[in-house]
Short mmCIF file of N, CA, C and O and ligand atoms in Angstrom, two decimals:
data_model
loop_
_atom_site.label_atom_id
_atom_site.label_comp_id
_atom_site.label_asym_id
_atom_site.label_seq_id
_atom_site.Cartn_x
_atom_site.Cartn_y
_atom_site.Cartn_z
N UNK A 1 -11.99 -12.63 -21.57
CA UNK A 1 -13.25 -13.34 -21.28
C UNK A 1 -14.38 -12.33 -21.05
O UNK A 1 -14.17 -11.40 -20.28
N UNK A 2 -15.80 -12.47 -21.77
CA UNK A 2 -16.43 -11.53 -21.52
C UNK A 2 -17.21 -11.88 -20.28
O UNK A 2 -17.50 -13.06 -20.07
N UNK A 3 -17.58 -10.87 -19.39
CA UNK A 3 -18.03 -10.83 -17.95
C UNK A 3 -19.24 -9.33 -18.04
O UNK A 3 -19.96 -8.93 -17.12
N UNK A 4 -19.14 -8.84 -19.32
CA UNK A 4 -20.70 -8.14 -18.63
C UNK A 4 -22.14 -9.20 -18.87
O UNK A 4 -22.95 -8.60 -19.57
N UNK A 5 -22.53 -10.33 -18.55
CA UNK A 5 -23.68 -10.82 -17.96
C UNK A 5 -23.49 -10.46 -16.85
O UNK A 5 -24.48 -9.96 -16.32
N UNK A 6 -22.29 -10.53 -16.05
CA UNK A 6 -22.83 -10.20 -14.76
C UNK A 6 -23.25 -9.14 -14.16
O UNK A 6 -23.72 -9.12 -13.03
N UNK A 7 -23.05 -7.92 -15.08
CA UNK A 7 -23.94 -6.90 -15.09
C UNK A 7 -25.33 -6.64 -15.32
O UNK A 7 -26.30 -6.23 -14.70
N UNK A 8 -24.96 -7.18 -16.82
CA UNK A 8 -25.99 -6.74 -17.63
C UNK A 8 -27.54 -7.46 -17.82
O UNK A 8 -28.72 -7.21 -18.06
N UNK A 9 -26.80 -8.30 -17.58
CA UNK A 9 -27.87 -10.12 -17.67
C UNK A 9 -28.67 -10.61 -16.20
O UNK A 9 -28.15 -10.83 -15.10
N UNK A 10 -29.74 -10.67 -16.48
CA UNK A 10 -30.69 -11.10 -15.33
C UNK A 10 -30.74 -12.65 -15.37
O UNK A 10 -30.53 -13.39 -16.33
N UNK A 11 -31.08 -12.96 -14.04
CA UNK A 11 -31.54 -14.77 -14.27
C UNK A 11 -32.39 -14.95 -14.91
O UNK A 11 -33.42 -14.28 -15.03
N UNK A 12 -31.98 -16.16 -15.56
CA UNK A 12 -33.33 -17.12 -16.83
C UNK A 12 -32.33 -16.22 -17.95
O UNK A 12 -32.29 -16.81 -19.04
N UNK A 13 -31.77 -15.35 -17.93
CA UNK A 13 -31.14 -14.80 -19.52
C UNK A 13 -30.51 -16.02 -20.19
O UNK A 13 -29.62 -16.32 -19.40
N UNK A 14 -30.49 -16.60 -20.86
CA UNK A 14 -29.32 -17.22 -21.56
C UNK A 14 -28.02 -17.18 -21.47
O UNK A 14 -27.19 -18.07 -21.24
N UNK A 15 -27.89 -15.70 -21.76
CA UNK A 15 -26.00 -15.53 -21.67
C UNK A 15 -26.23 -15.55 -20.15
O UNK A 15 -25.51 -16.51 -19.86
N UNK A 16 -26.74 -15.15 -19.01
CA UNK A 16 -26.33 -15.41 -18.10
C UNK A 16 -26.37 -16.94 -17.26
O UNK A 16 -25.84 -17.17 -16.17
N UNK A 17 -27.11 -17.83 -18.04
CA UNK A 17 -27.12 -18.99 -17.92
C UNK A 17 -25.59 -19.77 -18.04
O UNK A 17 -24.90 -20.34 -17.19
N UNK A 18 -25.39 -19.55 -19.45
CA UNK A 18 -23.87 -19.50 -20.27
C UNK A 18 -23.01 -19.02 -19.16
O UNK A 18 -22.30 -19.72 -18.45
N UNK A 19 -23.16 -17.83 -19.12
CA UNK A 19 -21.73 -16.91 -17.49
C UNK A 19 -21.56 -17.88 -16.69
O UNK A 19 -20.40 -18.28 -16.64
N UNK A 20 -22.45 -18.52 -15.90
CA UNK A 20 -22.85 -19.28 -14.40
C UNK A 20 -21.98 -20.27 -15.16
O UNK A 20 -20.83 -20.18 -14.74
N UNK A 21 -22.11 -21.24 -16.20
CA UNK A 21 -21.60 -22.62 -16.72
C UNK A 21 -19.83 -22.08 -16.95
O UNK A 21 -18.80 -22.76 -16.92
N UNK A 22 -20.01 -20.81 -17.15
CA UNK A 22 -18.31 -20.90 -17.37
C UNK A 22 -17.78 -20.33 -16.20
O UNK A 22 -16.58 -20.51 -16.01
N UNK A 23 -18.50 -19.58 -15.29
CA UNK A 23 -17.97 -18.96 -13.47
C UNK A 23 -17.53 -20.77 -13.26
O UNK A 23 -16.38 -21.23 -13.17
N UNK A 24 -18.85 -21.56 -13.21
CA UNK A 24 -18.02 -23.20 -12.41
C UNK A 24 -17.08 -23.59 -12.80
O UNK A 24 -16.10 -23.84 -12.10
N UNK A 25 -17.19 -23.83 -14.52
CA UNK A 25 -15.80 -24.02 -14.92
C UNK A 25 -14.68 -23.53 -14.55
O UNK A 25 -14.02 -24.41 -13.98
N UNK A 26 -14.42 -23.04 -14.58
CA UNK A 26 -13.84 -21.73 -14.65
C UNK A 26 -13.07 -22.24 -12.72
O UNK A 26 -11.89 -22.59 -12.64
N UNK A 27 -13.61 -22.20 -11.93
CA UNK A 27 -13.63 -22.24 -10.70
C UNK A 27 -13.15 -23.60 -10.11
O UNK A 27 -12.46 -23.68 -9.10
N UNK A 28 -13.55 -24.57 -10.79
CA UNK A 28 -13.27 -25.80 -10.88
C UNK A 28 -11.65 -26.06 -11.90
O UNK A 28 -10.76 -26.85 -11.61
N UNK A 29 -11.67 -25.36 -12.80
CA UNK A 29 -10.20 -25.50 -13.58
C UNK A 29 -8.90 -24.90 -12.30
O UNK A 29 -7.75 -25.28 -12.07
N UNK A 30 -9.87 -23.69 -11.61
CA UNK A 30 -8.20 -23.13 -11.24
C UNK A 30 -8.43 -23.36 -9.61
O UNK A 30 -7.97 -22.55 -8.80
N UNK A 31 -9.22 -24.62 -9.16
CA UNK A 31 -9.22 -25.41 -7.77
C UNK A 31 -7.84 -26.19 -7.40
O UNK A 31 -7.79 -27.18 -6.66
N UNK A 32 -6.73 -25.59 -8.05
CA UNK A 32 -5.77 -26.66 -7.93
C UNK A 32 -5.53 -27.23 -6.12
O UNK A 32 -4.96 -28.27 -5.82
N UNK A 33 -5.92 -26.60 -5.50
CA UNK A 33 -6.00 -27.08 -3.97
C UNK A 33 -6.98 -28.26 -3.63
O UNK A 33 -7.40 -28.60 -2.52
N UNK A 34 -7.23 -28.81 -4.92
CA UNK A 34 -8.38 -29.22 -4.75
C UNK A 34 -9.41 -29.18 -3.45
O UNK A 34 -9.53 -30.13 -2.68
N UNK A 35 -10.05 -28.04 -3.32
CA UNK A 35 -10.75 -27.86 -2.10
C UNK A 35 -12.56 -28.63 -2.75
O UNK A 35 -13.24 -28.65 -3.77
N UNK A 36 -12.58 -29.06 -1.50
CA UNK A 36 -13.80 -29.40 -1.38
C UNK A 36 -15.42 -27.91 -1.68
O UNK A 36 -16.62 -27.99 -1.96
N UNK A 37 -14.70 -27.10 -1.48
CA UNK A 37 -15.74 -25.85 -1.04
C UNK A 37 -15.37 -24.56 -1.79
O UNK A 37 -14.22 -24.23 -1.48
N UNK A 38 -15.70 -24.07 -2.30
CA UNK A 38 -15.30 -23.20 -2.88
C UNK A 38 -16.43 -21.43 -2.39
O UNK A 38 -17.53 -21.53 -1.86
N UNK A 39 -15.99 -20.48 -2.63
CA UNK A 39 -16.33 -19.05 -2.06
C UNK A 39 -17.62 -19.21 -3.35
O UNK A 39 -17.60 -19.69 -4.48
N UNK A 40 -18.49 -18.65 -2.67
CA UNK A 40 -20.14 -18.94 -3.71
C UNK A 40 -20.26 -17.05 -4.13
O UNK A 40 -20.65 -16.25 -3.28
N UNK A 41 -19.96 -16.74 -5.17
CA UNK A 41 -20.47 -15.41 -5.34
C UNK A 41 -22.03 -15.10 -5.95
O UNK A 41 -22.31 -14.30 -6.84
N UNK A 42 -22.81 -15.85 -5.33
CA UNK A 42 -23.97 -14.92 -5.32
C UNK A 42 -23.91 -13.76 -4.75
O UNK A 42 -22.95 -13.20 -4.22
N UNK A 43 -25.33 -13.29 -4.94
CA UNK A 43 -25.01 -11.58 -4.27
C UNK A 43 -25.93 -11.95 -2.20
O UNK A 43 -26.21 -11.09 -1.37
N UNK A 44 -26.05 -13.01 -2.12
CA UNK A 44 -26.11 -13.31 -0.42
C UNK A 44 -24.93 -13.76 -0.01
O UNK A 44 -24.41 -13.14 0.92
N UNK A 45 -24.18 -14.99 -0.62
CA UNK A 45 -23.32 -15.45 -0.28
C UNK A 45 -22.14 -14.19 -0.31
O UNK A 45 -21.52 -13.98 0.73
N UNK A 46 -21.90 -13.49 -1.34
CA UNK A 46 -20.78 -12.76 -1.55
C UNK A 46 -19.04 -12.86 -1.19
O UNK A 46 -18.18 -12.02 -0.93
N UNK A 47 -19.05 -14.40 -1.33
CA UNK A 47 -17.69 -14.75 -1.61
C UNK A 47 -17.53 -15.42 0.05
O UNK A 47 -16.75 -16.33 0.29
N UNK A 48 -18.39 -14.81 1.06
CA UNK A 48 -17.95 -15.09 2.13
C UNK A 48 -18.21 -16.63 2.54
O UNK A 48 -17.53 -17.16 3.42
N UNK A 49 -19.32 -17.36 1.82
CA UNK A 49 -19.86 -18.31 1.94
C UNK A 49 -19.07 -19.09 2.03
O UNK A 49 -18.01 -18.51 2.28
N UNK A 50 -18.86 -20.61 1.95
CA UNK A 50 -18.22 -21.78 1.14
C UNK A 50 -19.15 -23.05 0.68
O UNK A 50 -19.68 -23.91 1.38
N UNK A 51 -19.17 -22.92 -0.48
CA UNK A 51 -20.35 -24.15 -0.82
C UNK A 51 -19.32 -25.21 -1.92
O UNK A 51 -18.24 -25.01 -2.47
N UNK A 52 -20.09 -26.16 -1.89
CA UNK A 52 -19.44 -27.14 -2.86
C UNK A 52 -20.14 -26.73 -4.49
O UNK A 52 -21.04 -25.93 -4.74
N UNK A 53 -19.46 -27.48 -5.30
CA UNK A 53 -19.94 -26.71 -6.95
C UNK A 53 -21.17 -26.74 -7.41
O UNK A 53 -21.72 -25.96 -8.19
N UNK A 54 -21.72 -28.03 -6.69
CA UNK A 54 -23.27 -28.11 -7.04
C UNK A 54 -24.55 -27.01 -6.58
O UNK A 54 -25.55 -26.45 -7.02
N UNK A 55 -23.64 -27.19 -5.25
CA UNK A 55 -24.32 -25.79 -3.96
C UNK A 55 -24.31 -24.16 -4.92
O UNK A 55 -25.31 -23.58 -5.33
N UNK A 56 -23.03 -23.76 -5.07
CA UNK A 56 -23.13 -23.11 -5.72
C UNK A 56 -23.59 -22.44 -6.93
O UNK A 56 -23.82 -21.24 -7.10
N UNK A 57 -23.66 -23.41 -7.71
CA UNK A 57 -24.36 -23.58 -8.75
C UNK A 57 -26.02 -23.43 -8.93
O UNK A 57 -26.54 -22.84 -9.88
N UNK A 58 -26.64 -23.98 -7.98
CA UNK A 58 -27.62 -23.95 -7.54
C UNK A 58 -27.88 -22.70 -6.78
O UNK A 58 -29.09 -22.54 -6.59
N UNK A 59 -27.23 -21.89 -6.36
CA UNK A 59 -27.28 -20.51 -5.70
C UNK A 59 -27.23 -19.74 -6.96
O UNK A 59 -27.86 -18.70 -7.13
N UNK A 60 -26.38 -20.35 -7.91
CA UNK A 60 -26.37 -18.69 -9.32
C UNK A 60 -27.83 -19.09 -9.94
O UNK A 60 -28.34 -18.16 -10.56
N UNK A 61 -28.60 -20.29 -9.88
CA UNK A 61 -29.31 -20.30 -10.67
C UNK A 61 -30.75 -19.38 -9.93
O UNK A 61 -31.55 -18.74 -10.61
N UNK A 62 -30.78 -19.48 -8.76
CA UNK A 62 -32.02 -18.76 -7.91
C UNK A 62 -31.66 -17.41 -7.78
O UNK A 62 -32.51 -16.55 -8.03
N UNK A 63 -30.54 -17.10 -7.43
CA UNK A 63 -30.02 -15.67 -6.82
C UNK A 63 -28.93 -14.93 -8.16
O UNK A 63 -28.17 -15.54 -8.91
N UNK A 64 -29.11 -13.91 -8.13
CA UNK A 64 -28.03 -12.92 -9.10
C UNK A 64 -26.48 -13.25 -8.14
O UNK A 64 -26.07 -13.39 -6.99
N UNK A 65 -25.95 -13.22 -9.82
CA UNK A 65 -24.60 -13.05 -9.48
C UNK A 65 -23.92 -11.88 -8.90
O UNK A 65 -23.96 -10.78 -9.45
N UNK A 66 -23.17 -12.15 -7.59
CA UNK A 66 -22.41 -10.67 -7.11
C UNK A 66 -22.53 -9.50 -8.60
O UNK A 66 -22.20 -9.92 -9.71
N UNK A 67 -22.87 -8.49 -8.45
CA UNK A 67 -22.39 -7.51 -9.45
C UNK A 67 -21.06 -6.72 -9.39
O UNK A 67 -20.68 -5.91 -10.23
N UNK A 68 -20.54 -7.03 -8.50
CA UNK A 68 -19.32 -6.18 -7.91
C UNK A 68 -18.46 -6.94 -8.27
O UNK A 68 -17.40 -6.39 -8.57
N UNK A 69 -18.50 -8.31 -8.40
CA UNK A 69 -17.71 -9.72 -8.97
C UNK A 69 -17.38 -10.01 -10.17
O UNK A 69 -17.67 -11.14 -10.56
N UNK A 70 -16.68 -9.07 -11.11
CA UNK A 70 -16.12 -9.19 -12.49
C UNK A 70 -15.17 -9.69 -12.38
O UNK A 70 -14.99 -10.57 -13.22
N UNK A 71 -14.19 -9.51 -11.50
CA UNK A 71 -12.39 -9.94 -11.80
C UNK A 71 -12.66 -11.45 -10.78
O UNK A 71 -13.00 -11.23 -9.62
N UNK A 72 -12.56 -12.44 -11.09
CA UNK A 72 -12.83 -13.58 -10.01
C UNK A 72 -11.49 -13.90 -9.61
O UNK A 72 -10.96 -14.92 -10.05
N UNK A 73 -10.84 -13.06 -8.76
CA UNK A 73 -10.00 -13.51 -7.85
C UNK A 73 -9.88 -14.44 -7.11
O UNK A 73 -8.92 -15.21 -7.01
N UNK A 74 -11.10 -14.43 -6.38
CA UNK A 74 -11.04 -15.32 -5.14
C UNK A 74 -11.44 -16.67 -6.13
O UNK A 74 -12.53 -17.18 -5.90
N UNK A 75 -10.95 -17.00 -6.77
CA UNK A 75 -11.24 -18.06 -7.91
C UNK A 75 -10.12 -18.22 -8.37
O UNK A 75 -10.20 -19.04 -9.29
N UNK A 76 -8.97 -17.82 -8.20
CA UNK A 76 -8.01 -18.21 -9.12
C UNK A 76 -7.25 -17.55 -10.46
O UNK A 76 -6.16 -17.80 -10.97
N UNK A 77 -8.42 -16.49 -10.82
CA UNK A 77 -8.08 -15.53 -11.67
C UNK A 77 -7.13 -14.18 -10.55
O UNK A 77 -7.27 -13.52 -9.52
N UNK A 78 -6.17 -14.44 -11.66
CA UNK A 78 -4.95 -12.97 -11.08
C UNK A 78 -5.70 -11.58 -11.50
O UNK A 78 -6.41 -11.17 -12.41
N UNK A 79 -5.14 -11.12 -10.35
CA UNK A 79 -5.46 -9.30 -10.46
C UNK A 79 -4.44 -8.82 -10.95
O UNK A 79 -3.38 -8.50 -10.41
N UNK A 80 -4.77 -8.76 -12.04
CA UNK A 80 -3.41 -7.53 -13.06
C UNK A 80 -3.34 -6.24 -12.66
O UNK A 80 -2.26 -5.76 -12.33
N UNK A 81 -4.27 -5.63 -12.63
CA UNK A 81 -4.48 -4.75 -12.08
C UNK A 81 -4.06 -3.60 -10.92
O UNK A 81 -4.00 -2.37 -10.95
N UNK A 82 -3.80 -4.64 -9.87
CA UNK A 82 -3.79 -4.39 -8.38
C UNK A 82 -2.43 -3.81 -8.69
O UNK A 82 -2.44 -2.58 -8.75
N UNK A 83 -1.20 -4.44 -8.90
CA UNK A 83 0.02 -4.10 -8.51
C UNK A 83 0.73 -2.40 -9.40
O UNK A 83 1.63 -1.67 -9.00
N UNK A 84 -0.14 -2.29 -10.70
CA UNK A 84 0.51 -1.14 -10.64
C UNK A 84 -0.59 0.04 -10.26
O UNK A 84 -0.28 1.22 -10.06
N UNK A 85 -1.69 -0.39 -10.21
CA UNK A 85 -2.23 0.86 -9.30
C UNK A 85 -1.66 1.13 -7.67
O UNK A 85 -1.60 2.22 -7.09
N UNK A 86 -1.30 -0.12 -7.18
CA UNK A 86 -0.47 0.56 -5.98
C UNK A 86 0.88 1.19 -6.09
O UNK A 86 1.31 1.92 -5.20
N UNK A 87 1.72 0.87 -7.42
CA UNK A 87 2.66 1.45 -7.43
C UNK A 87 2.25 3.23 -8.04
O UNK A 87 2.49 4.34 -7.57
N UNK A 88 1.90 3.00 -8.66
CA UNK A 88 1.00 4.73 -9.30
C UNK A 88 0.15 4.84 -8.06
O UNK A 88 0.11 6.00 -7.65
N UNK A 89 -0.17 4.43 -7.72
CA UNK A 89 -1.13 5.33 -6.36
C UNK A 89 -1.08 6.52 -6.42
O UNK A 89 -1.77 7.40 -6.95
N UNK A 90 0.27 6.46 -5.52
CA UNK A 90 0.41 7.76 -5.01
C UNK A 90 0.70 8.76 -5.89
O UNK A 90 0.13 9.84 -5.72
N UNK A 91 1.62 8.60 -6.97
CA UNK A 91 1.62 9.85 -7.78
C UNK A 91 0.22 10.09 -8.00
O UNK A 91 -0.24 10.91 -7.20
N UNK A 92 -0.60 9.63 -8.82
CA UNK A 92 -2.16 9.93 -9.30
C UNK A 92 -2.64 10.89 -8.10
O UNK A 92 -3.05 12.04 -8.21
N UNK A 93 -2.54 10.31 -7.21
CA UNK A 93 -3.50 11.13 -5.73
C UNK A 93 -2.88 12.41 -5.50
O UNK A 93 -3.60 13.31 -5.08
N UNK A 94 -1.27 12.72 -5.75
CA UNK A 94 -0.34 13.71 -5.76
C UNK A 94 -0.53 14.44 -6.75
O UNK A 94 -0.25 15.64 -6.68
N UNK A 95 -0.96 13.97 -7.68
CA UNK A 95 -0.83 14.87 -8.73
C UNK A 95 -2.13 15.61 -8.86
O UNK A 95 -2.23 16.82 -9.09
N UNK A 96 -3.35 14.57 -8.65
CA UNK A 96 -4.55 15.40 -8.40
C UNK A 96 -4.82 16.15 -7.32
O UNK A 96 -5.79 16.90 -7.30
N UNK A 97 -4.04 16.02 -6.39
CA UNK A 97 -4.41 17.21 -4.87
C UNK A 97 -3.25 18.40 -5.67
O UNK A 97 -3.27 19.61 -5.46
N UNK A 98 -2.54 17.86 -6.37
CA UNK A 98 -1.58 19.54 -6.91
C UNK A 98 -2.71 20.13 -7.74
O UNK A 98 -2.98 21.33 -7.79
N UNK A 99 -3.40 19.05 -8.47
CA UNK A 99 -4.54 19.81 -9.16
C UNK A 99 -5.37 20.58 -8.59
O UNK A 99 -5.51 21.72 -9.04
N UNK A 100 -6.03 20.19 -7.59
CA UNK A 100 -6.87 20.92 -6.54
C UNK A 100 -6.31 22.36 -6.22
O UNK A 100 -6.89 23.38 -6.57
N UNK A 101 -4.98 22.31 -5.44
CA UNK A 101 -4.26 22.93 -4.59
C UNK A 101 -4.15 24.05 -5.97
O UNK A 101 -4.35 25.24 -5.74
N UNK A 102 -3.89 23.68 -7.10
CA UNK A 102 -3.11 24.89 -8.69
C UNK A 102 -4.46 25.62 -8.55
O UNK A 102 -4.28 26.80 -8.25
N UNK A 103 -6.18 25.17 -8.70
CA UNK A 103 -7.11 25.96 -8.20
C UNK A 103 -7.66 27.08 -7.71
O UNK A 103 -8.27 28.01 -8.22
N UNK A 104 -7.05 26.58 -5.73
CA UNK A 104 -7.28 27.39 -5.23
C UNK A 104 -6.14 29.00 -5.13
O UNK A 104 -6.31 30.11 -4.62
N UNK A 105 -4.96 28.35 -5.92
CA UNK A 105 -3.94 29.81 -5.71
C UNK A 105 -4.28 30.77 -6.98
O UNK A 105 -3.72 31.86 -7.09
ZN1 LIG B 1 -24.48 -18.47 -2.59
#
């Protein structure tokens, strides 16, 4: 799914008009709790909020979307991501402080 409007795209853009219509969707498909309220990622609200879809909606259209808010987790979308960077963690961080450490000898 493409997600740089929410970089790239200012309000009133089109594609970022388009982004906002598929963030609700999108938010509304994977509500299976059916919650009343959902986390508003504007960049005031920043996930911490809880607004209903209209509320929200009405927040992407005045205010920019979080920019930090590509992977919509707190939405229902899975973090692929997460689980093998914690398993590689530590080698990566090990291997670059051996890098450091090969440097200074
Ligand atoms: Zn908001």
């Amino acid at each position: 799914m493409d997600r740089t409007w929410i970089t790239t795209k200012k309000l009133g853009d089109p594609e970022y008009e388009a982004g906002v219509m598929e963030f609700i969707k999108f938010a509304l498909e994977n509500n299976t709790e059916g919650r009343d309220k959902l986390p508003c990622p504007c960049y005031i609200c920043q996930n911490l909020m809880y607004h209903k879809a209209d509320v929200i909606l009405n927040h992407l259209s005045k205010r920019q979307f979080d920019r930090t808010y590509t992977c919509w987790h707190r939405h229902g979308e899975k973090r692929e991501e997460t689980p093998s960077k914690d398993a590689q963690g530590h080698n990566t961080e090990g291997d670059r402080l051996e890098d450091m450490m090969s440097q200074f000898v």
